[in-house]
Amino acid sequence: MPRSVVIVGTGQAGFQTAISLRSEGYDGSITLIGEEPHIPYQRPPLSKGFLAGKQDFETVLLRPEAFYPDHRIELIVSERAVEIDRAGRSVRLASGPRVLYDALVLAVGARLRKLPIENAFYLRTLDDSIELKERLERANDIVVIGGGFIGLEVAAVARSLGKSVTVVEAQSRLMSRSVAPIISEFYHELHTRRGVEILVGQQGLPHPADLVIVGIGVIPNVELALGAGLAVADGIVVDEHLQTEDPTIYAIGDCAAYPNPFAGARVRLESVQNAVDQARRVAASIAGRREEYRAVPWFWTDQFDVKLQMVGLSNGCDRVVTRGNPADGKFSVFYFKEDRLAAIDSINRPGDHMVGRKLLAGGIGVTPAQAADESVDLKKFG
Ligand code: FAD
């Protein structure tokens, strides 16, 4: 078992690796290094409850400060790792020192994709969210560029604060990369009904605004891995054990491109589930319990009072059936690929989501007809 583990990145993935190592019984040294000034915190509330003023700073933190020394986790914040010396098994920090490792976990996440628009605001970090909250208070006319999850969540918060909000989406429908047209339509209608102006198939600023917020996705942080000669392809390339070609170096979370058994391809996912489950798997491997990573992907988004929960991967699906009625504000969409269930998106139907996790994890099939028929109790399959 390695005697020292160094984790670069204090996001959800880095944090979870550290705590899971301890819960796996790993007794060696753990150093958790992050460039942000804060101790580890959650990102989802930054565009939801925290931004809306319903959650305070303490509830966003993943653990209180005392947790780290109590668990012998050496937490170094405001410090950037700038170089990996693979031969010498060390990481060089921007301030000079080198930290030696037996196992290194790259949990370096992703950074914002930007647009050439002056004074545009972007949301990724806790500090961004604190600043955005202040700016929202002062602004009246807000334009959100990007009709993906984060753009729409921010639009919903801003509208709930009584602001005039316009969302501009370049594609022909909302959240088009991730959901079926019926879900896009539901959200288009939801936002419109609540007073958000939605412009699809458009780019740039539709009119002058007090505040322009851009949410057009992220770019994985691969430079550290690249500098160490590790393979990179829209993310740091890892195998089914989340190991790079250097077996002492793992990569997890938003920065990692891994072979996903459900997709049958290498994918890079951006979700809390992905960060947490990959971290748990790597921690277990380091602690001596080596297994392939096979967790079922899932995700959620909250907009106004509507929760969308997604499980599985719907890309490349050839058939979609609906369970329940969108007009009731509660329904699920089941995605099939060559007649095999591949994903389920549930709107205000958490029961379908939980069943979906079991079905997909167990490789249990339901037919499109069964999925669409509400008299069929899917729990019996799971
Ligand atoms: P990150 O959170 O990006 O953490 C990586 C950390 O490493 C960063 O702090 C970065 O500064 C640091 N770092 C990078 N390079 C270095 C270096 N060289 N040296 C030191 N430190 C470095 N997911 C969901 O599932 N549901 C949601 O509702 C949801 N909402 C979200 C809302 C917002 C506003 C955002 C931004 C994300 C949301 N996500 C959501 C996505 C989810 O939060 C991320 O997928 C997850 O946090 C990724 O964790 P990570 O640890 O892999 O990466």
Short mmCIF file of N, CA and C and ligand atoms in Angstrom, two decimals, residues 8-14 33-36 43-48 79-82 107-110 123-124 150 153 221 224 252-255 269-273 275 298-301, ligand 1:
data_model
loop_
_atom_site.label_atom_id
_atom_site.label_comp_id
_atom_site.label_asym_id
_atom_site.label_seq_id
_atom_site.Cartn_x
_atom_site.Cartn_y
_atom_site.Cartn_z
N VAL A 8 -4.34 16.42 -6.04
CA VAL A 8 -4.34 17.79 -6.53
C VAL A 8 -5.76 18.16 -6.91
N GLY A 9 -6.28 19.20 -6.26
CA GLY A 9 -7.66 19.65 -6.49
C GLY A 9 -8.49 19.42 -5.24
N THR A 10 -9.06 20.51 -4.73
CA THR A 10 -9.86 20.43 -3.50
C THR A 10 -11.36 20.51 -3.81
N GLY A 11 -11.74 20.12 -5.03
CA GLY A 11 -13.16 20.06 -5.39
C GLY A 11 -13.79 18.80 -4.82
N GLN A 12 -14.98 18.49 -5.34
CA GLN A 12 -15.74 17.34 -4.84
C GLN A 12 -14.92 16.03 -4.96
N ALA A 13 -14.22 15.88 -6.06
CA ALA A 13 -13.49 14.62 -6.30
C ALA A 13 -12.27 14.51 -5.38
N GLY A 14 -11.51 15.59 -5.27
CA GLY A 14 -10.32 15.55 -4.41
C GLY A 14 -10.70 15.35 -2.95
N ILE A 33 -4.20 19.31 -2.10
CA ILE A 33 -3.68 20.62 -2.52
C ILE A 33 -4.67 21.29 -3.47
N GLY A 34 -5.04 22.53 -3.19
CA GLY A 34 -5.95 23.23 -4.08
C GLY A 34 -5.57 24.69 -4.27
N GLU A 35 -5.83 25.19 -5.45
CA GLU A 35 -5.44 26.59 -5.74
C GLU A 35 -6.48 27.60 -5.24
N GLU A 36 -7.70 27.12 -4.95
CA GLU A 36 -8.71 28.06 -4.47
C GLU A 36 -8.44 28.43 -3.01
N ARG A 43 -20.29 22.66 -5.33
CA ARG A 43 -20.64 23.63 -6.37
C ARG A 43 -22.14 23.72 -6.65
N PRO A 44 -22.92 22.62 -6.58
CA PRO A 44 -24.33 22.75 -7.00
C PRO A 44 -25.10 23.91 -6.36
N PRO A 45 -24.94 24.20 -5.07
CA PRO A 45 -25.74 25.31 -4.51
C PRO A 45 -25.36 26.69 -5.08
N LEU A 46 -24.20 26.77 -5.74
CA LEU A 46 -23.73 28.08 -6.21
C LEU A 46 -24.65 28.69 -7.26
N SER A 47 -25.40 27.83 -7.95
CA SER A 47 -26.36 28.33 -8.95
C SER A 47 -27.79 28.08 -8.48
N LYS A 48 -27.93 27.65 -7.22
CA LYS A 48 -29.27 27.31 -6.70
C LYS A 48 -29.46 28.00 -5.35
N GLU A 79 -2.81 27.27 -3.29
CA GLU A 79 -1.50 26.78 -3.78
C GLU A 79 -1.72 25.95 -5.04
N ARG A 80 -0.99 26.31 -6.09
CA ARG A 80 -1.17 25.62 -7.36
C ARG A 80 -0.06 24.60 -7.58
N ALA A 81 -0.44 23.40 -8.00
CA ALA A 81 0.57 22.41 -8.41
C ALA A 81 0.94 22.73 -9.85
N VAL A 82 2.23 22.88 -10.11
CA VAL A 82 2.63 23.34 -11.45
C VAL A 82 3.38 22.29 -12.26
N ALA A 107 -7.32 15.51 -9.48
CA ALA A 107 -8.75 15.84 -9.38
C ALA A 107 -8.87 17.33 -9.66
N VAL A 108 -8.32 17.71 -10.83
CA VAL A 108 -8.11 19.13 -11.13
C VAL A 108 -9.30 19.80 -11.83
N GLY A 109 -10.34 19.01 -12.12
CA GLY A 109 -11.59 19.61 -12.58
C GLY A 109 -11.51 20.27 -13.94
N ALA A 110 -12.31 21.31 -14.09
CA ALA A 110 -12.46 21.98 -15.38
C ALA A 110 -12.58 23.48 -15.15
N LEU A 123 -19.74 31.76 -13.84
CA LEU A 123 -19.96 31.15 -12.53
C LEU A 123 -19.31 29.76 -12.46
N ARG A 124 -18.32 29.64 -11.61
CA ARG A 124 -17.73 28.32 -11.35
C ARG A 124 -17.42 28.13 -9.86
N ILE A 150 -26.64 25.18 -16.03
CA ILE A 150 -26.24 26.26 -15.12
C ILE A 150 -26.88 27.58 -15.54
N GLU A 153 -30.47 27.44 -14.41
CA GLU A 153 -30.62 27.55 -12.95
C GLU A 153 -30.43 29.00 -12.51
N ASN A 221 -9.15 20.60 -17.18
CA ASN A 221 -7.78 21.06 -16.87
C ASN A 221 -6.81 19.89 -17.08
N LEU A 224 -1.48 19.93 -16.43
CA LEU A 224 -0.55 19.27 -15.51
C LEU A 224 -0.21 17.87 -16.03
N ILE A 252 -9.54 11.70 -11.89
CA ILE A 252 -10.96 11.49 -11.59
C ILE A 252 -11.75 12.80 -11.71
N GLY A 253 -13.07 12.64 -11.81
CA GLY A 253 -13.95 13.81 -11.81
C GLY A 253 -14.01 14.50 -13.16
N ASP A 254 -14.29 15.79 -13.13
CA ASP A 254 -14.51 16.56 -14.36
C ASP A 254 -13.32 16.51 -15.33
N CYS A 255 -12.12 16.23 -14.82
CA CYS A 255 -10.92 16.29 -15.69
C CYS A 255 -10.63 14.97 -16.39
N LEU A 269 -17.44 13.04 -17.78
CA LEU A 269 -18.71 13.52 -17.24
C LEU A 269 -18.46 14.64 -16.24
N GLU A 270 -19.43 15.52 -16.13
CA GLU A 270 -19.32 16.65 -15.19
C GLU A 270 -20.48 16.55 -14.22
N SER A 271 -20.31 15.84 -13.14
CA SER A 271 -21.39 15.71 -12.16
C SER A 271 -20.81 15.35 -10.80
N VAL A 272 -21.61 15.63 -9.78
CA VAL A 272 -21.22 15.28 -8.42
C VAL A 272 -21.10 13.75 -8.30
N GLN A 273 -22.09 13.05 -8.85
CA GLN A 273 -22.04 11.57 -8.77
C GLN A 273 -20.73 11.04 -9.33
N ALA A 275 -17.84 12.57 -9.75
CA ALA A 275 -16.69 12.96 -8.91
C ALA A 275 -16.63 12.08 -7.65
N TRP A 298 -25.48 9.50 -12.81
CA TRP A 298 -26.74 10.22 -12.59
C TRP A 298 -26.45 11.68 -12.28
N PHE A 299 -27.49 12.50 -12.38
CA PHE A 299 -27.32 13.95 -12.34
C PHE A 299 -28.66 14.57 -11.97
N TRP A 300 -28.65 15.80 -11.48
CA TRP A 300 -29.92 16.49 -11.24
C TRP A 300 -29.76 17.98 -11.54
N THR A 301 -30.89 18.65 -11.76
CA THR A 301 -30.89 20.11 -11.85
C THR A 301 -32.20 20.60 -11.22
P1 FAD B 1 -13.75 20.82 -9.64
O1 FAD B 1 -14.96 21.07 -8.81
O2 FAD B 1 -13.53 21.65 -10.85
O3 FAD B 1 -12.51 20.91 -8.69
C1 FAD B 1 -11.19 20.93 -9.15
C2 FAD B 1 -10.39 21.84 -8.25
O4 FAD B 1 -9.01 21.71 -8.58
C3 FAD B 1 -10.71 23.31 -8.42
O5 FAD B 1 -10.87 23.91 -7.16
C4 FAD B 1 -9.51 23.86 -9.15
O6 FAD B 1 -9.28 25.24 -8.86
C5 FAD B 1 -8.41 22.99 -8.60
N1 FAD B 1 -7.20 22.90 -9.43
C6 FAD B 1 -7.13 22.76 -10.77
N2 FAD B 1 -5.84 22.70 -11.17
C7 FAD B 1 -5.09 22.81 -10.04
C8 FAD B 1 -3.69 22.81 -9.81
N3 FAD B 1 -2.81 22.68 -10.80
N4 FAD B 1 -3.24 22.95 -8.54
C9 FAD B 1 -4.13 23.09 -7.50
N5 FAD B 1 -5.46 23.09 -7.67
C10 FAD B 1 -5.93 22.95 -8.93
N6 FAD B 1 -23.35 18.58 -10.74
C11 FAD B 1 -24.43 17.84 -10.38
O7 FAD B 1 -24.33 16.61 -10.40
N7 FAD B 1 -25.60 18.43 -10.06
C12 FAD B 1 -25.75 19.78 -10.03
O8 FAD B 1 -26.83 20.28 -9.73
C13 FAD B 1 -24.63 20.60 -10.34
N8 FAD B 1 -24.69 21.94 -10.28
C14 FAD B 1 -23.58 22.69 -10.53
C15 FAD B 1 -23.64 24.07 -10.41
C16 FAD B 1 -22.51 24.86 -10.66
C17 FAD B 1 -22.59 26.35 -10.50
C18 FAD B 1 -21.30 24.25 -11.06
C19 FAD B 1 -20.08 25.09 -11.36
C20 FAD B 1 -21.23 22.88 -11.19
C21 FAD B 1 -22.37 22.09 -10.92
N9 FAD B 1 -22.33 20.69 -11.04
C22 FAD B 1 -23.43 19.94 -10.71
C23 FAD B 1 -21.11 20.01 -11.50
C24 FAD B 1 -20.31 19.49 -10.34
O9 FAD B 1 -20.28 20.44 -9.31
C25 FAD B 1 -18.91 19.14 -10.83
O10 FAD B 1 -19.04 18.12 -11.80
C26 FAD B 1 -18.03 18.64 -9.72
O11 FAD B 1 -17.93 19.60 -8.70
C27 FAD B 1 -16.65 18.33 -10.26
O12 FAD B 1 -15.78 18.11 -9.19
P2 FAD B 1 -14.20 17.96 -9.47
O13 FAD B 1 -13.60 17.82 -8.11
O14 FAD B 1 -13.98 16.92 -10.49
O15 FAD B 1 -13.75 19.32 -10.16
#
